mmCIF file of N, CA and C in Angstrom:
data_model
loop_
_atom_site.group_PDB
_atom_site.id
_atom_site.type_symbol
_atom_site.label_atom_id
_atom_site.label_comp_id
_atom_site.label_asym_id
_atom_site.label_seq_id
_atom_site.Cartn_x
_atom_site.Cartn_y
_atom_site.Cartn_z
ATOM 1 N N UNK A 1 119.615 116.903 129.912
ATOM 2 C CA UNK A 1 118.545 117.019 128.926
ATOM 3 C C UNK A 1 117.838 115.660 128.829
ATOM 4 N N UNK A 2 116.558 115.699 128.865
ATOM 5 C CA UNK A 2 115.743 114.485 128.765
ATOM 6 C C UNK A 2 115.804 113.933 127.367
ATOM 7 N N UNK A 3 115.756 112.617 127.209
ATOM 8 C CA UNK A 3 115.717 111.987 125.900
ATOM 9 C C UNK A 3 114.510 111.094 125.810
ATOM 10 N N UNK A 4 114.144 110.739 124.592
ATOM 11 C CA UNK A 4 113.003 109.878 124.337
ATOM 12 C C UNK A 4 113.264 109.082 123.064
ATOM 13 N N UNK A 5 112.865 107.819 123.096
ATOM 14 C CA UNK A 5 113.019 106.975 121.886
ATOM 15 C C UNK A 5 111.903 107.329 120.897
ATOM 16 N N UNK A 6 112.294 107.542 119.653
ATOM 17 C CA UNK A 6 111.364 107.859 118.588
ATOM 18 C C UNK A 6 111.648 106.953 117.396
ATOM 19 N N UNK A 7 110.772 106.968 116.448
ATOM 20 C CA UNK A 7 111.024 106.300 115.157
ATOM 21 C C UNK A 7 111.036 107.398 114.101
ATOM 22 N N UNK A 8 112.063 107.303 113.229
ATOM 23 C CA UNK A 8 112.208 108.202 112.071
ATOM 24 C C UNK A 8 111.818 107.374 110.841
ATOM 25 N N UNK A 9 110.990 107.908 110.001
ATOM 26 C CA UNK A 9 110.599 107.221 108.754
ATOM 27 C C UNK A 9 110.982 108.101 107.571
ATOM 28 N N UNK A 10 111.371 107.453 106.533
ATOM 29 C CA UNK A 10 111.766 108.166 105.296
ATOM 30 C C UNK A 10 111.049 107.517 104.115
ATOM 31 N N UNK A 11 110.289 108.333 103.390
ATOM 32 C CA UNK A 11 109.570 107.878 102.192
ATOM 33 C C UNK A 11 110.337 108.396 100.971
ATOM 34 N N UNK A 12 110.580 107.515 100.030
ATOM 35 C CA UNK A 12 111.234 107.920 98.784
ATOM 36 C C UNK A 12 110.156 107.962 97.690
ATOM 37 N N UNK A 13 110.092 109.136 97.027
ATOM 38 C CA UNK A 13 109.095 109.372 95.958
ATOM 39 C C UNK A 13 109.798 110.012 94.768
ATOM 40 N N UNK A 14 109.016 110.195 93.713
ATOM 41 C CA UNK A 14 109.428 111.044 92.586
ATOM 42 C C UNK A 14 108.363 112.135 92.421
ATOM 43 N N UNK A 15 108.799 113.256 91.986
ATOM 44 C CA UNK A 15 107.833 114.353 91.762
ATOM 45 C C UNK A 15 106.676 113.942 90.840
ATOM 46 N N UNK A 16 107.000 113.133 89.832
ATOM 47 C CA UNK A 16 106.015 112.710 88.862
ATOM 48 C C UNK A 16 104.920 111.815 89.437
ATOM 49 N N UNK A 17 105.091 111.302 90.629
ATOM 50 C CA UNK A 17 104.089 110.476 91.284
ATOM 51 C C UNK A 17 102.928 111.324 91.849
ATOM 52 N N UNK A 18 103.157 112.580 92.039
ATOM 53 C CA UNK A 18 102.142 113.536 92.512
ATOM 54 C C UNK A 18 101.499 113.111 93.826
ATOM 55 N N UNK A 19 102.330 112.588 94.739
ATOM 56 C CA UNK A 19 101.806 112.200 96.053
ATOM 57 C C UNK A 19 102.210 113.136 97.155
ATOM 58 N N UNK A 20 103.142 114.052 96.934
ATOM 59 C CA UNK A 20 103.719 114.859 97.979
ATOM 60 C C UNK A 20 102.665 115.634 98.729
ATOM 61 N N UNK A 21 101.815 116.355 98.051
ATOM 62 C CA UNK A 21 100.812 117.179 98.730
ATOM 63 C C UNK A 21 99.862 116.346 99.589
ATOM 64 N N UNK A 22 99.425 115.234 99.059
ATOM 65 C CA UNK A 22 98.527 114.333 99.865
ATOM 66 C C UNK A 22 99.244 113.838 101.111
ATOM 67 N N UNK A 23 100.491 113.436 100.990
ATOM 68 C CA UNK A 23 101.238 112.891 102.122
ATOM 69 C C UNK A 23 101.447 113.986 103.156
ATOM 70 N N UNK A 24 101.868 115.161 102.737
ATOM 71 C CA UNK A 24 102.109 116.257 103.697
ATOM 72 C C UNK A 24 100.801 116.639 104.397
ATOM 73 N N UNK A 25 99.711 116.759 103.660
ATOM 74 C CA UNK A 25 98.449 117.089 104.288
ATOM 75 C C UNK A 25 98.016 116.031 105.310
ATOM 76 N N UNK A 26 98.203 114.771 104.972
ATOM 77 C CA UNK A 26 97.888 113.684 105.859
ATOM 78 C C UNK A 26 98.726 113.731 107.131
ATOM 79 N N UNK A 27 100.068 113.877 106.979
ATOM 80 C CA UNK A 27 100.960 113.909 108.121
ATOM 81 C C UNK A 27 100.698 115.126 109.027
ATOM 82 N N UNK A 28 100.367 116.296 108.420
ATOM 83 C CA UNK A 28 100.146 117.510 109.184
ATOM 84 C C UNK A 28 98.743 117.597 109.723
ATOM 85 N N UNK A 29 97.729 117.494 108.848
ATOM 86 C CA UNK A 29 96.341 117.748 109.249
ATOM 87 C C UNK A 29 95.688 116.596 110.030
ATOM 88 N N UNK A 30 95.930 115.373 109.537
ATOM 89 C CA UNK A 30 95.257 114.255 110.182
ATOM 90 C C UNK A 30 96.048 113.574 111.294
ATOM 91 N N UNK A 31 97.349 113.287 111.041
ATOM 92 C CA UNK A 31 98.151 112.581 112.031
ATOM 93 C C UNK A 31 98.884 113.487 112.989
ATOM 94 N N UNK A 32 99.136 114.729 112.575
ATOM 95 C CA UNK A 32 99.847 115.702 113.399
ATOM 96 C C UNK A 32 101.134 115.105 113.988
ATOM 97 N N UNK A 33 101.949 114.516 113.093
ATOM 98 C CA UNK A 33 103.228 113.966 113.532
ATOM 99 C C UNK A 33 104.125 115.080 114.034
ATOM 100 N N UNK A 34 105.120 114.736 114.814
ATOM 101 C CA UNK A 34 105.966 115.701 115.483
ATOM 102 C C UNK A 34 106.788 116.568 114.560
ATOM 103 N N UNK A 35 107.257 116.033 113.436
ATOM 104 C CA UNK A 35 108.094 116.779 112.555
ATOM 105 C C UNK A 35 108.204 116.165 111.167
ATOM 106 N N UNK A 36 108.249 116.992 110.141
ATOM 107 C CA UNK A 36 108.341 116.519 108.757
ATOM 108 C C UNK A 36 109.327 117.436 108.040
ATOM 109 N N UNK A 37 110.175 116.835 107.200
ATOM 110 C CA UNK A 37 111.069 117.572 106.312
ATOM 111 C C UNK A 37 110.985 116.915 104.928
ATOM 112 N N UNK A 38 110.916 117.739 103.887
ATOM 113 C CA UNK A 38 110.926 117.229 102.532
ATOM 114 C C UNK A 38 112.228 117.705 101.864
ATOM 115 N N UNK A 39 112.904 116.761 101.253
ATOM 116 C CA UNK A 39 114.157 117.030 100.556
ATOM 117 C C UNK A 39 113.948 116.714 99.076
ATOM 118 N N UNK A 40 114.473 117.597 98.199
ATOM 119 C CA UNK A 40 114.383 117.364 96.765
ATOM 120 C C UNK A 40 115.785 116.992 96.274
ATOM 121 N N UNK A 41 115.859 115.824 95.636
ATOM 122 C CA UNK A 41 117.160 115.348 95.163
ATOM 123 C C UNK A 41 117.501 115.955 93.804
ATOM 124 N N UNK A 42 118.796 115.917 93.497
ATOM 125 C CA UNK A 42 119.237 116.394 92.192
ATOM 126 C C UNK A 42 119.489 115.236 91.243
ATOM 127 N N UNK A 43 119.534 113.988 91.796
ATOM 128 C CA UNK A 43 119.682 112.810 90.980
ATOM 129 C C UNK A 43 119.311 111.608 91.820
ATOM 130 N N UNK A 44 118.849 110.541 91.145
ATOM 131 C CA UNK A 44 118.540 109.316 91.829
ATOM 132 C C UNK A 44 117.921 108.296 90.906
ATOM 133 N N UNK A 45 117.862 107.078 91.394
ATOM 134 C CA UNK A 45 117.161 105.998 90.724
ATOM 135 C C UNK A 45 116.605 105.042 91.739
ATOM 136 N N UNK A 46 115.570 104.356 91.382
ATOM 137 C CA UNK A 46 114.910 103.397 92.266
ATOM 138 C C UNK A 46 115.005 101.995 91.729
ATOM 139 N N UNK A 47 114.116 101.117 92.229
ATOM 140 C CA UNK A 47 114.139 99.718 91.825
ATOM 141 C C UNK A 47 113.993 99.516 90.324
ATOM 142 N N UNK A 48 113.318 100.444 89.607
ATOM 143 C CA UNK A 48 113.154 100.276 88.164
ATOM 144 C C UNK A 48 114.419 100.598 87.379
ATOM 145 N N UNK A 49 115.402 101.241 88.049
ATOM 146 C CA UNK A 49 116.691 101.544 87.428
ATOM 147 C C UNK A 49 116.683 102.793 86.542
ATOM 148 N N UNK A 50 115.536 103.447 86.409
ATOM 149 C CA UNK A 50 115.499 104.674 85.622
ATOM 150 C C UNK A 50 116.186 105.798 86.365
ATOM 151 N N UNK A 51 117.117 106.450 85.699
ATOM 152 C CA UNK A 51 117.885 107.539 86.301
ATOM 153 C C UNK A 51 117.129 108.857 86.109
ATOM 154 N N UNK A 52 116.979 109.607 87.194
ATOM 155 C CA UNK A 52 116.299 110.906 87.169
ATOM 156 C C UNK A 52 117.366 111.915 87.601
ATOM 157 N N UNK A 53 117.679 112.880 86.712
ATOM 158 C CA UNK A 53 118.744 113.799 86.944
ATOM 159 C C UNK A 53 118.281 115.247 86.650
ATOM 160 N N UNK A 54 118.707 116.173 87.513
ATOM 161 C CA UNK A 54 118.419 117.578 87.298
ATOM 162 C C UNK A 54 119.507 118.156 86.367
ATOM 163 N N UNK A 55 119.076 118.878 85.374
ATOM 164 C CA UNK A 55 120.027 119.609 84.528
ATOM 165 C C UNK A 55 119.365 120.871 84.033
ATOM 166 N N UNK A 56 120.157 121.825 83.715
ATOM 167 C CA UNK A 56 119.605 123.103 83.221
ATOM 168 C C UNK A 56 118.932 122.942 81.872
ATOM 169 N N UNK A 57 119.349 121.954 81.093
ATOM 170 C CA UNK A 57 118.786 121.810 79.754
ATOM 171 C C UNK A 57 117.397 121.259 79.766
ATOM 172 N N UNK A 58 117.025 120.409 80.745
ATOM 173 C CA UNK A 58 115.698 119.801 80.691
ATOM 174 C C UNK A 58 114.787 120.187 81.871
ATOM 175 N N UNK A 59 115.344 120.788 82.927
ATOM 176 C CA UNK A 59 114.552 121.184 84.072
ATOM 177 C C UNK A 59 113.512 120.141 84.450
ATOM 178 N N UNK A 60 113.987 118.955 84.705
ATOM 179 C CA UNK A 60 113.149 117.775 85.022
ATOM 180 C C UNK A 60 112.166 118.095 86.102
ATOM 181 N N UNK A 61 110.937 117.592 85.912
ATOM 182 C CA UNK A 61 109.911 117.698 86.947
ATOM 183 C C UNK A 61 109.612 116.335 87.536
ATOM 184 N N UNK A 62 110.577 115.406 87.425
ATOM 185 C CA UNK A 62 110.383 114.068 87.957
ATOM 186 C C UNK A 62 111.599 113.689 88.811
ATOM 187 N N UNK A 63 112.036 114.607 89.607
ATOM 188 C CA UNK A 63 113.214 114.381 90.446
ATOM 189 C C UNK A 63 112.828 113.635 91.730
ATOM 190 N N UNK A 64 113.867 113.027 92.396
ATOM 191 C CA UNK A 64 113.578 112.312 93.608
ATOM 192 C C UNK A 64 113.139 113.235 94.729
ATOM 193 N N UNK A 65 112.264 112.780 95.563
ATOM 194 C CA UNK A 65 111.813 113.467 96.771
ATOM 195 C C UNK A 65 111.969 112.534 97.962
ATOM 196 N N UNK A 66 112.348 113.097 99.109
ATOM 197 C CA UNK A 66 112.413 112.308 100.345
ATOM 198 C C UNK A 66 111.529 113.050 101.346
ATOM 199 N N UNK A 67 110.559 112.321 101.931
ATOM 200 C CA UNK A 67 109.742 112.882 102.996
ATOM 201 C C UNK A 67 110.182 112.158 104.260
ATOM 202 N N UNK A 68 110.773 112.915 105.167
ATOM 203 C CA UNK A 68 111.249 112.322 106.444
ATOM 204 C C UNK A 68 110.417 112.889 107.566
ATOM 205 N N UNK A 69 109.973 111.988 108.478
ATOM 206 C CA UNK A 69 109.186 112.431 109.617
ATOM 207 C C UNK A 69 109.455 111.534 110.818
ATOM 208 N N UNK A 70 109.042 112.026 112.002
ATOM 209 C CA UNK A 70 109.322 111.280 113.213
ATOM 210 C C UNK A 70 108.201 111.483 114.220
ATOM 211 N N UNK A 71 108.121 110.491 115.116
ATOM 212 C CA UNK A 71 107.159 110.558 116.206
ATOM 213 C C UNK A 71 107.408 109.329 117.081
ATOM 214 N N UNK A 72 106.525 109.094 118.016
ATOM 215 C CA UNK A 72 106.622 107.904 118.857
ATOM 216 C C UNK A 72 106.483 106.636 118.009
ATOM 217 N N UNK A 73 107.184 105.561 118.354
ATOM 218 C CA UNK A 73 107.179 104.361 117.510
ATOM 219 C C UNK A 73 105.785 103.821 117.162
ATOM 220 N N UNK A 74 104.888 103.784 118.129
ATOM 221 C CA UNK A 74 103.545 103.223 117.836
ATOM 222 C C UNK A 74 102.760 104.138 116.862
ATOM 223 N N UNK A 75 102.972 105.430 116.936
ATOM 224 C CA UNK A 75 102.294 106.334 116.007
ATOM 225 C C UNK A 75 102.815 106.185 114.586
ATOM 226 N N UNK A 76 104.148 106.038 114.473
ATOM 227 C CA UNK A 76 104.741 105.917 113.143
ATOM 228 C C UNK A 76 104.264 104.613 112.494
ATOM 229 N N UNK A 77 104.181 103.555 113.244
ATOM 230 C CA UNK A 77 103.716 102.272 112.694
ATOM 231 C C UNK A 77 102.316 102.436 112.087
ATOM 232 N N UNK A 78 101.424 103.070 112.766
ATOM 233 C CA UNK A 78 100.048 103.291 112.280
ATOM 234 C C UNK A 78 100.037 104.187 111.038
ATOM 235 N N UNK A 79 100.847 105.223 111.066
ATOM 236 C CA UNK A 79 100.949 106.158 109.929
ATOM 237 C C UNK A 79 101.440 105.421 108.692
ATOM 238 N N UNK A 80 102.516 104.650 108.849
ATOM 239 C CA UNK A 80 103.064 103.922 107.697
ATOM 240 C C UNK A 80 102.083 102.903 107.137
ATOM 241 N N UNK A 81 101.351 102.282 108.013
ATOM 242 C CA UNK A 81 100.305 101.333 107.538
ATOM 243 C C UNK A 81 99.240 102.058 106.673
ATOM 244 N N UNK A 82 98.821 103.202 107.140
ATOM 245 C CA UNK A 82 97.823 103.997 106.386
ATOM 246 C C UNK A 82 98.402 104.447 105.042
ATOM 247 N N UNK A 83 99.643 104.946 105.041
ATOM 248 C CA UNK A 83 100.258 105.403 103.801
ATOM 249 C C UNK A 83 100.389 104.252 102.787
ATOM 250 N N UNK A 84 100.685 103.077 103.250
ATOM 251 C CA UNK A 84 100.832 101.912 102.368
ATOM 252 C C UNK A 84 99.492 101.476 101.807
ATOM 253 N N UNK A 85 98.488 101.358 102.664
ATOM 254 C CA UNK A 85 97.215 100.808 102.227
ATOM 255 C C UNK A 85 96.330 101.827 101.518
ATOM 256 N N UNK A 86 96.426 103.107 101.850
ATOM 257 C CA UNK A 86 95.503 104.103 101.237
ATOM 258 C C UNK A 86 96.146 104.966 100.171
ATOM 259 N N UNK A 87 97.466 105.073 100.180
ATOM 260 C CA UNK A 87 98.124 105.928 99.193
ATOM 261 C C UNK A 87 99.106 105.175 98.317
ATOM 262 N N UNK A 88 99.310 103.919 98.537
ATOM 263 C CA UNK A 88 100.193 103.112 97.741
ATOM 264 C C UNK A 88 101.669 103.405 97.924
ATOM 265 N N UNK A 89 102.016 104.039 99.016
ATOM 266 C CA UNK A 89 103.431 104.316 99.269
ATOM 267 C C UNK A 89 104.139 103.028 99.592
ATOM 268 N N UNK A 90 105.247 102.746 98.920
ATOM 269 C CA UNK A 90 105.880 101.449 99.115
ATOM 270 C C UNK A 90 107.396 101.516 99.407
ATOM 271 N N UNK A 91 108.030 102.600 99.043
ATOM 272 C CA UNK A 91 109.497 102.703 99.231
ATOM 273 C C UNK A 91 109.789 103.498 100.502
ATOM 274 N N UNK A 92 109.799 102.775 101.641
ATOM 275 C CA UNK A 92 109.928 103.407 102.942
ATOM 276 C C UNK A 92 111.001 102.708 103.780
ATOM 277 N N UNK A 93 111.771 103.469 104.511
ATOM 278 C CA UNK A 93 112.647 102.896 105.518
ATOM 279 C C UNK A 93 112.361 103.602 106.827
ATOM 280 N N UNK A 94 112.707 102.924 107.938
ATOM 281 C CA UNK A 94 112.512 103.549 109.244
ATOM 282 C C UNK A 94 113.569 103.001 110.186
ATOM 283 N N UNK A 95 113.829 103.808 111.235
ATOM 284 C CA UNK A 95 114.781 103.396 112.242
ATOM 285 C C UNK A 95 114.473 104.104 113.565
ATOM 286 N N UNK A 96 114.951 103.479 114.640
ATOM 287 C CA UNK A 96 114.760 104.102 115.956
ATOM 288 C C UNK A 96 115.864 105.118 116.145
ATOM 289 N N UNK A 97 115.559 106.194 116.893
ATOM 290 C CA UNK A 97 116.484 107.249 117.200
ATOM 291 C C UNK A 97 116.174 107.775 118.573
ATOM 292 N N UNK A 98 116.997 108.676 119.072
ATOM 293 C CA UNK A 98 116.824 109.288 120.374
ATOM 294 C C UNK A 98 116.548 110.766 120.146
ATOM 295 N N UNK A 99 115.429 111.244 120.668
ATOM 296 C CA UNK A 99 115.098 112.658 120.586
ATOM 297 C C UNK A 99 115.694 113.402 121.769
ATOM 298 N N UNK A 100 116.372 114.501 121.495
ATOM 299 C CA UNK A 100 116.911 115.337 122.529
ATOM 300 C C UNK A 100 116.118 116.643 122.653
ATOM 301 N N UNK A 101 114.954 116.638 122.008
ATOM 302 C CA UNK A 101 114.039 117.776 122.057
ATOM 303 C C UNK A 101 113.107 117.613 123.219
ATOM 304 N N UNK A 102 112.216 118.571 123.361
ATOM 305 C CA UNK A 102 111.197 118.474 124.402
ATOM 306 C C UNK A 102 110.384 117.210 124.203
ATOM 307 N N UNK A 103 109.839 116.616 125.226
ATOM 308 C CA UNK A 103 109.061 115.376 125.104
ATOM 309 C C UNK A 103 107.915 115.525 124.116
ATOM 310 N N UNK A 104 107.625 114.443 123.395
ATOM 311 C CA UNK A 104 106.532 114.431 122.421
ATOM 312 C C UNK A 104 105.203 114.289 123.106
#
């Protein structure tokens, strides 16, 4: 099986930031990155220390979100730069990985 080096990026958001739709549309419609997955957390906190927790009593609408996507390293670098400068996305991590899927 052929392999290829890729970069995986993970953006940490909260539902209350209302950025998810803009980010997904950008990644899909404009950048056409190879793959995106959105995960909704049941609890989390960020640099501000505020705890966001899902419970049946409050049905929070400000839970943690993770947007994870991958593509070739040079493409991801450009995408992250745009997300930072045009959408204010700041809580991002990325790492190199090996794709065992069809070539990008």
